[in-house]
Coordinates of N, CA and C in Angstrom, one line a residue:
M1 N 0.7 -1.3 0.2 CA 0.0 -0.3 0.0 C 0.8 1.2 -0.2
A2 N 0.8 2.1 -1.0 CA 1.6 3.1 -1.1 C 1.1 4.2 0.3
T3 N 2.2 4.8 0.7 CA 2.3 6.0 1.8 C 1.8 7.2 1.2
P4 N 0.6 7.8 2.0 CA -0.1 9.1 1.6 C 1.3 10.1 1.4
T5 N 1.0 11.1 0.3 CA 2.0 12.2 -0.1 C 2.2 13.1 1.2
S6 N 1.1 13.2 1.8 CA 1.3 14.2 3.2 C 2.1 13.7 4.0
S7 N 2.4 12.4 4.2 CA 3.4 12.0 5.3 C 4.5 12.0 5.0
L8 N 5.0 12.1 3.5 CA 6.2 12.0 3.2 C 7.1 13.4 3.6
P9 N 8.4 13.3 3.9 CA 8.9 14.4 4.3 C 9.2 15.3 3.2
T10 N 8.9 16.6 3.4 CA 9.1 17.7 2.5 C 10.4 18.6 3.0
L11 N 11.3 19.1 1.7 CA 12.4 19.7 2.2 C 12.1 21.2 1.4
E12 N 12.1 22.3 1.8 CA 12.3 23.6 1.5 C 13.7 24.0 1.1
V13 N 13.7 24.6 -0.1 CA 14.9 25.1 -0.8 C 14.8 26.6 -0.8
A14 N 15.9 27.4 0.2 CA 16.2 28.7 0.2 C 17.1 29.0 -1.1
L15 N 16.9 29.4 -2.0 CA 17.6 29.6 -3.0 C 18.3 30.9 -3.3
E16 N 19.5 31.2 -3.2 CA 20.2 32.5 -3.6 C 21.1 32.4 -5.0
T17 N 20.5 33.2 -5.8 CA 21.5 33.2 -7.1 C 21.9 34.5 -7.7
D18 N 23.1 34.2 -7.6 CA 23.8 35.8 -8.1 C 24.6 35.6 -9.0
H19 N 24.6 34.5 -10.0 CA 25.1 34.0 -11.4 C 24.4 34.2 -12.5
P20 N 24.7 34.5 -13.5 CA 24.0 34.9 -14.9 C 23.4 33.4 -15.4
D21 N 23.9 32.4 -15.2 CA 23.5 30.9 -15.3 C 22.7 30.4 -14.6
S22 N 22.2 31.0 -13.4 CA 21.4 30.7 -12.3 C 20.2 29.6 -12.9
A23 N 19.4 30.2 -14.0 CA 18.3 29.5 -14.4 C 18.5 28.2 -15.1
V24 N 19.6 27.7 -15.1 CA 19.8 26.6 -15.7 C 19.0 25.5 -15.1
V25 N 18.6 25.6 -13.9 CA 17.7 24.7 -13.3 C 16.7 25.6 -12.3
T26 N 15.5 25.6 -12.7 CA 14.3 26.2 -12.1 C 14.4 26.3 -10.4
N27 N 13.6 27.3 -9.9 CA 13.5 27.2 -8.5 C 12.8 25.8 -8.1
D28 N 11.4 25.7 -9.0 CA 10.5 24.6 -8.8 C 11.2 23.3 -9.0
E29 N 12.3 23.0 -9.7 CA 12.8 21.8 -9.9 C 13.7 21.5 -9.1
W30 N 14.5 22.5 -8.2 CA 15.2 22.1 -7.2 C 14.4 22.1 -5.9
E31 N 13.3 22.5 -5.7 CA 12.2 22.0 -4.6 C 11.9 20.4 -5.3
R32 N 11.6 20.1 -6.2 CA 11.1 18.9 -6.5 C 12.3 17.9 -6.1
W33 N 13.3 18.2 -6.7 CA 14.5 17.2 -6.7 C 15.1 17.2 -5.2
F34 N 15.2 18.0 -4.3 CA 15.8 17.8 -3.2 C 14.5 17.1 -2.2
T35 N 13.3 17.6 -2.8 CA 12.2 16.8 -1.8 C 12.4 15.2 -2.1
Q36 N 12.5 15.0 -3.4 CA 12.5 13.5 -3.7 C 13.8 12.8 -3.2
W37 N 15.0 13.8 -3.3 CA 16.3 13.0 -2.5 C 15.9 12.9 -1.2
G38 N 15.6 13.7 -0.6 CA 15.2 13.6 1.0 C 14.5 12.5 1.5
Q39 N 13.5 12.0 0.4 CA 12.6 11.1 0.4 C 13.4 9.6 0.4
Q40 N 14.2 9.8 -0.8 CA 14.9 8.7 -1.0 C 15.9 8.3 -0.1
M41 N 16.3 9.3 0.6 CA 17.5 8.9 1.8 C 16.7 8.9 3.3
A42 N 15.5 8.8 3.3 CA 14.9 8.6 4.4 C 15.3 9.5 5.2
L43 N 15.1 10.8 5.1 CA 15.4 11.9 6.1 C 14.9 11.6 7.6
E44 N 15.7 11.7 8.6 CA 14.9 11.6 10.3 C 15.3 12.6 10.8
G45 N 14.6 12.8 12.0 CA 15.1 14.1 12.9 C 14.2 15.4 12.9
S46 N 13.4 15.8 12.1 CA 11.9 16.2 12.1 C 10.4 15.8 12.5
P47 N 10.2 16.0 13.7 CA 8.8 15.3 14.0 C 7.7 15.6 12.9
I48 N 7.8 16.5 12.3 CA 6.6 17.2 11.5 C 7.2 16.9 10.0
G49 N 8.2 16.3 9.7 CA 8.9 15.5 8.4 C 9.0 16.8 7.5
A50 N 9.4 18.1 8.0 CA 9.9 19.2 7.3 C 11.3 19.6 7.3
Y51 N 11.8 19.7 6.4 CA 13.5 20.1 6.3 C 13.5 21.3 5.4
E52 N 14.7 22.0 5.6 CA 15.3 23.0 4.9 C 16.7 22.9 4.7
L53 N 16.9 23.4 3.5 CA 18.3 23.7 3.2 C 18.3 25.0 2.6
A54 N 19.6 25.7 2.1 CA 20.1 26.7 1.7 C 20.8 26.4 0.4
L55 N 20.5 26.8 -0.8 CA 21.5 26.7 -2.0 C 21.8 27.9 -2.5
K56 N 23.3 27.9 -2.6 CA 23.5 29.2 -3.4 C 24.5 29.2 -4.7
L57 N 23.8 29.8 -5.9 CA 24.7 29.5 -6.9 C 25.5 30.7 -7.4
T58 N 26.7 30.5 -7.3 CA 27.8 31.8 -7.4 C 28.4 31.8 -8.3
T59 N 29.7 32.5 -8.1 CA 30.8 32.6 -9.1 C 31.9 31.9 -8.6
D60 N 33.1 31.8 -9.2 CA 34.4 31.4 -8.8 C 35.0 32.4 -7.6
A61 N 34.9 33.9 -7.9 CA 35.4 34.6 -6.9 C 34.8 34.5 -5.5
E62 N 33.7 34.5 -5.5 CA 32.7 34.3 -4.2 C 33.2 32.9 -3.2
I63 N 33.3 31.7 -4.6 CA 33.5 30.4 -3.7 C 34.8 30.4 -3.2
A64 N 35.8 31.2 -4.0 CA 37.0 31.0 -3.6 C 37.3 31.6 -2.2
A65 N 36.6 32.7 -2.3 CA 36.9 33.7 -0.9 C 36.2 32.6 0.5
L66 N 35.1 32.1 0.1 CA 34.6 31.0 1.0 C 35.6 29.8 1.2
N67 N 36.0 29.4 0.1 CA 37.1 28.1 0.5 C 38.3 28.8 1.0
Q68 N 38.9 30.0 0.7 CA 39.9 30.5 1.6 C 39.3 30.4 3.3
Q69 N 38.5 31.2 3.2 CA 37.9 31.4 4.9 C 37.8 30.1 5.6
F70 N 37.0 29.4 5.1 CA 36.6 27.9 5.7 C 37.6 26.7 5.7
R71 N 38.3 26.8 4.7 CA 39.2 25.5 4.0 C 40.8 25.7 4.1
Q72 N 41.1 27.3 4.2 CA 42.2 27.7 4.1 C 42.8 27.5 2.7
L73 N 42.1 27.1 1.6 CA 42.7 27.1 0.2 C 42.2 28.1 -0.6
D74 N 43.2 28.7 -1.0 CA 43.2 30.0 -1.7 C 43.1 29.7 -3.2
Q75 N 42.1 29.2 -3.7 CA 41.3 28.9 -4.9 C 39.8 28.4 -4.9
P76 N 39.4 28.7 -6.1 CA 37.7 28.3 -6.4 C 37.5 26.9 -6.0
T77 N 36.2 26.4 -5.7 CA 35.9 24.8 -6.0 C 34.7 24.8 -6.6
D78 N 34.3 23.4 -6.8 CA 33.1 23.2 -7.7 C 31.9 23.5 -6.6
V79 N 31.9 22.9 -5.4 CA 30.8 23.0 -4.2 C 31.5 22.8 -3.1
L80 N 30.8 23.4 -2.1 CA 30.9 23.6 -0.7 C 29.7 23.3 0.1
S81 N 30.0 22.5 1.2 CA 28.8 22.1 1.9 C 28.9 22.6 3.5
F82 N 28.1 22.8 4.2 CA 28.2 23.4 5.7 C 27.0 22.7 6.4
A83 N 27.3 21.7 6.8 CA 26.1 20.8 7.4 C 25.7 21.4 8.8
A84 N 24.5 21.7 8.9 CA 24.0 22.3 10.0 C 24.1 21.2 11.4
L85 N 23.5 20.0 11.0 CA 23.7 18.9 11.8 C 25.0 18.5 12.7
E86 N 25.9 18.9 12.3 CA 27.3 18.8 12.4 C 27.9 19.5 13.7
N87 N 26.9 20.2 14.1 CA 27.3 21.0 15.5 C 26.4 20.2 16.9
D88 N 27.2 20.4 17.7 CA 26.6 19.8 19.0 C 25.5 20.6 19.8
F89 N 25.0 21.5 19.0 CA 24.1 22.5 19.8 C 22.4 21.7 19.6
P90 N 22.0 21.4 20.7 CA 20.5 20.5 20.6 C 19.6 21.3 20.0
V91 N 18.4 21.1 19.6 CA 17.4 21.9 18.8 C 16.1 21.6 19.8
A92 N 15.8 22.8 20.1 CA 14.6 22.8 21.2 C 13.3 21.8 20.5
D93 N 13.2 21.1 21.3 CA 11.8 20.0 20.8 C 10.6 21.0 20.3
E94 N 10.4 21.8 21.0 CA 9.5 22.8 20.7 C 9.4 23.3 19.1
L95 N 10.8 23.8 19.0 CA 11.0 24.3 17.6 C 11.1 23.3 16.5
L96 N 11.2 22.0 16.9 CA 11.2 21.1 15.9 C 9.8 20.8 15.8
A97 N 8.8 21.0 16.3 CA 7.5 20.7 16.6 C 6.8 21.8 15.7
T98 N 7.3 22.8 15.2 CA 6.7 23.6 14.3 C 7.2 24.0 13.2
E99 N 8.7 23.8 12.9 CA 9.6 24.3 12.0 C 10.5 23.3 11.2
P100 N 10.7 23.8 10.0 CA 11.4 22.6 9.4 C 13.0 22.5 10.3
L101 N 13.5 21.5 10.2 CA 14.7 21.2 10.6 C 15.9 21.6 9.3
Y102 N 16.9 22.6 9.8 CA 17.5 23.0 8.5 C 18.7 22.1 8.8
L103 N 19.2 21.5 7.7 CA 20.0 20.9 7.1 C 21.4 21.4 6.5
G104 N 21.4 22.6 6.4 CA 22.7 23.4 6.2 C 22.9 24.1 4.8
D105 N 23.7 24.4 4.2 CA 24.1 25.4 3.0 C 24.9 24.5 2.2
I106 N 24.5 24.7 0.9 CA 25.3 24.4 -0.5 C 25.6 25.2 -1.2
I107 N 26.9 25.5 -1.6 CA 27.3 26.7 -2.3 C 27.9 26.0 -3.5
I108 N 27.4 26.5 -5.0 CA 28.1 25.8 -6.0 C 28.6 26.6 -6.7
S109 N 29.7 26.8 -7.5 CA 30.3 28.0 -8.4 C 30.0 27.5 -9.9
L110 N 29.0 28.2 -10.3 CA 28.3 28.0 -11.5 C 29.8 27.7 -12.7
D111 N 30.7 28.7 -12.5 CA 31.9 29.1 -13.0 C 32.7 27.9 -13.3
T112 N 33.0 27.3 -12.1 CA 33.8 25.8 -12.0 C 32.9 24.8 -12.9
A113 N 31.6 24.8 -12.4 CA 30.6 23.9 -13.1 C 30.6 23.8 -14.5
A114 N 30.5 24.9 -15.0 CA 30.4 25.1 -16.5 C 32.0 24.8 -17.2
R115 N 32.9 25.0 -16.6 CA 34.3 24.3 -17.0 C 34.0 22.8 -16.8
Q116 N 33.8 22.6 -16.1 CA 34.0 20.8 -15.4 C 33.1 20.2 -16.5
A117 N 31.6 20.6 -16.8 CA 30.7 20.3 -17.8 C 31.4 20.2 -19.2
A118 N 31.8 21.2 -19.8 CA 32.5 21.3 -20.9 C 33.6 20.3 -21.1
E119 N 34.5 20.1 -20.0 CA 35.5 19.2 -20.2 C 35.1 17.6 -20.2
A120 N 34.2 17.6 -19.5 CA 33.2 15.9 -19.3 C 32.4 15.8 -20.4
G121 N 32.2 16.7 -21.2 CA 31.1 16.6 -22.4 C 29.8 16.6 -22.1
H122 N 29.2 17.2 -20.9 CA 27.9 17.0 -21.0 C 27.5 18.5 -20.3
S123 N 26.5 18.6 -20.1 CA 25.4 19.8 -20.1 C 25.6 20.5 -18.6
L124 N 25.8 21.9 -18.6 CA 25.7 22.7 -17.4 C 24.6 22.3 -16.0
R125 N 23.4 22.0 -16.8 CA 22.4 21.4 -16.1 C 22.6 20.2 -15.1
W126 N 23.2 19.5 -15.8 CA 23.6 18.2 -15.5 C 24.7 18.2 -14.2
E127 N 25.7 19.1 -14.5 CA 26.5 19.1 -13.8 C 26.2 19.8 -12.5
T128 N 25.2 20.6 -12.6 CA 25.2 21.3 -11.4 C 24.0 20.8 -10.6
A129 N 23.5 19.5 -11.1 CA 22.4 18.8 -10.3 C 23.5 17.9 -9.6
W130 N 24.5 17.4 -10.2 CA 25.4 16.4 -9.9 C 26.3 17.1 -8.7
L131 N 26.6 18.4 -8.6 CA 27.2 19.0 -7.6 C 26.4 19.2 -6.6
A132 N 25.0 19.3 -6.8 CA 24.0 19.5 -5.7 C 23.7 18.5 -5.0
A133 N 23.7 17.4 -5.6 CA 23.4 16.0 -5.1 C 24.6 15.6 -4.1
H134 N 26.1 16.0 -4.9 CA 27.2 15.7 -3.9 C 27.1 16.4 -2.6
G135 N 26.9 18.0 -2.7 CA 26.6 18.7 -1.3 C 25.7 18.2 -0.7
F136 N 24.5 17.8 -1.0 CA 23.3 17.0 -0.3 C 23.8 16.2 0.6
L137 N 24.5 15.2 0.1 CA 25.1 14.0 0.9 C 26.1 14.7 1.8
H138 N 26.7 15.5 1.6 CA 27.7 16.1 2.8 C 26.8 16.7 3.8
L139 N 25.6 17.2 3.5 CA 24.8 17.4 4.5 C 24.2 16.6 5.4
L140 N 23.9 15.5 4.9 CA 23.5 13.9 5.6 C 24.7 13.5 6.1
G141 N 26.1 14.0 6.3 CA 26.8 13.3 6.8 C 27.7 12.3 6.1
W142 N 27.8 12.1 4.7 CA 28.7 11.3 4.1 C 29.6 12.4 3.6
D143 N 31.1 11.2 3.8 CA 32.0 11.9 3.1 C 32.9 11.3 2.2
H144 N 34.3 11.4 1.9 CA 35.0 10.6 0.8 C 36.2 10.8 1.4
P145 N 36.9 10.3 2.7 CA 38.3 10.4 3.0 C 39.2 9.4 2.3
D146 N 38.5 8.6 1.4 CA 39.1 7.3 1.0 C 38.5 7.1 -0.5
D147 N 39.2 6.4 -1.2 CA 38.8 5.6 -2.3 C 37.4 4.9 -2.2
P148 N 37.3 4.1 -1.5 CA 36.0 3.1 -1.4 C 34.8 4.0 -1.0
S149 N 34.6 5.1 -0.1 CA 34.0 5.9 0.2 C 33.7 7.0 -0.4
L150 N 34.6 7.2 -1.7 CA 34.2 8.3 -2.7 C 33.4 7.6 -3.6
V151 N 33.9 6.2 -4.1 CA 33.0 5.6 -5.1 C 31.8 5.3 -4.3
A152 N 31.5 4.9 -3.2 CA 30.0 4.7 -2.5 C 29.3 6.2 -2.9
M153 N 29.7 7.3 -2.5 CA 29.6 8.4 -2.6 C 29.0 8.9 -4.1
L154 N 29.8 8.8 -4.6 CA 29.3 9.1 -6.5 C 28.3 8.2 -6.7
D155 N 28.3 6.5 -6.5 CA 27.3 5.8 -7.1 C 26.1 6.4 -6.3
K156 N 26.2 6.9 -5.1 CA 24.6 7.2 -4.4 C 24.2 8.7 -5.3
Q157 N 25.3 9.3 -5.7 CA 24.9 10.9 -6.3 C 24.0 10.1 -7.6
S158 N 24.9 9.2 -8.5 CA 24.2 8.8 -9.5 C 22.5 8.3 -9.4
V159 N 22.4 7.7 -8.3 CA 21.0 7.1 -7.9 C 20.0 8.2 -7.7
L160 N 20.6 9.3 -6.9 CA 19.8 10.4 -6.7 C 19.2 11.1 -7.9
L161 N 20.4 11.2 -8.9 CA 20.1 11.9 -10.3 C 19.1 11.2 -11.2
T162 N 19.3 9.8 -11.1 CA 18.2 9.1 -11.9 C 17.0 9.0 -11.3
A163 N 16.8 9.0 -10.0 CA 15.5 9.2 -9.5 C 14.8 10.4 -9.7
V164 N 15.4 11.5 -10.4 CA 14.5 12.8 -10.5 C 14.7 12.8 -12.2
G165 N 15.0 11.8 -12.6 CA 15.2 11.8 -14.2 C 16.3 12.3 -14.9
L166 N 17.6 12.4 -14.5 CA 18.7 13.0 -14.9 C 19.6 11.7 -15.2
K167 N 19.3 11.3 -16.1 CA 20.6 10.1 -16.6 C 22.1 10.5 -16.9
S168 N 23.1 10.0 -17.0 CA 24.3 10.2 -16.8 C 24.4 10.8 -18.3
E169 N 25.2 11.9 -18.1 CA 25.7 12.3 -19.7 C 27.1 12.4 -19.7
K170 N 27.7 11.3 -19.1 CA 29.0 11.2 -19.0 C 29.6 10.8 -20.5
V171 N 30.5 10.9 -21.1 CA 31.0 10.7 -22.1 C 32.0 9.6 -22.1
G172 N 32.4 9.0 -22.9 CA 33.7 7.9 -22.6 C 33.8 6.9 -21.7

C-alpha cells in the first residue's frame, strides 16, 4: 500500500542566485529534486517531516573567498557544503514541532561547473545537479576520505540523479 504523499518528508530550498547562468535549473525543479532526494534518503529528525536547506549558485570569486575562509585553500572549488547537523547544539523540541529542521548550506560555483561540464562533455544543468546531489550527501553526513567511500558517494549521487529523471551524460 502506498504511503500518502502528505506523510512523506518535504524539503524547502532557500535559493540564492547571483550568477547569470542560475536559471539552468528552475526554483521549482530544485524544490522537487531535493524533496525527492530527501524522501529517497529517508530523512529523519523532524517530527513534522519538514526540512530546509540553503542553496547558493555563485561565481568562482565568491566561492574562492569562502574556500579560503573555511578551508584555508586559496582557490575556487566546485561545491562547498556546511552541514548544520554537525554541530553539538541541541535543537529545542518545541522548535522542531513547528519549524523545518535546517540541514545546512550548499554553495555551487557555476563558473567551475561550466568548465567541468565542458571538459566532461555534458550539460551545465547535469553538472549542477550532480554537484547539488554531492553537496546534499555531505549535509547528511556522507564524506569521502578514501577511495571506497568516494566510490560509494559517487554511486549514491548517480542514484539520486536517476531518481529525478537525470540520466548520466558522461562521455567515454
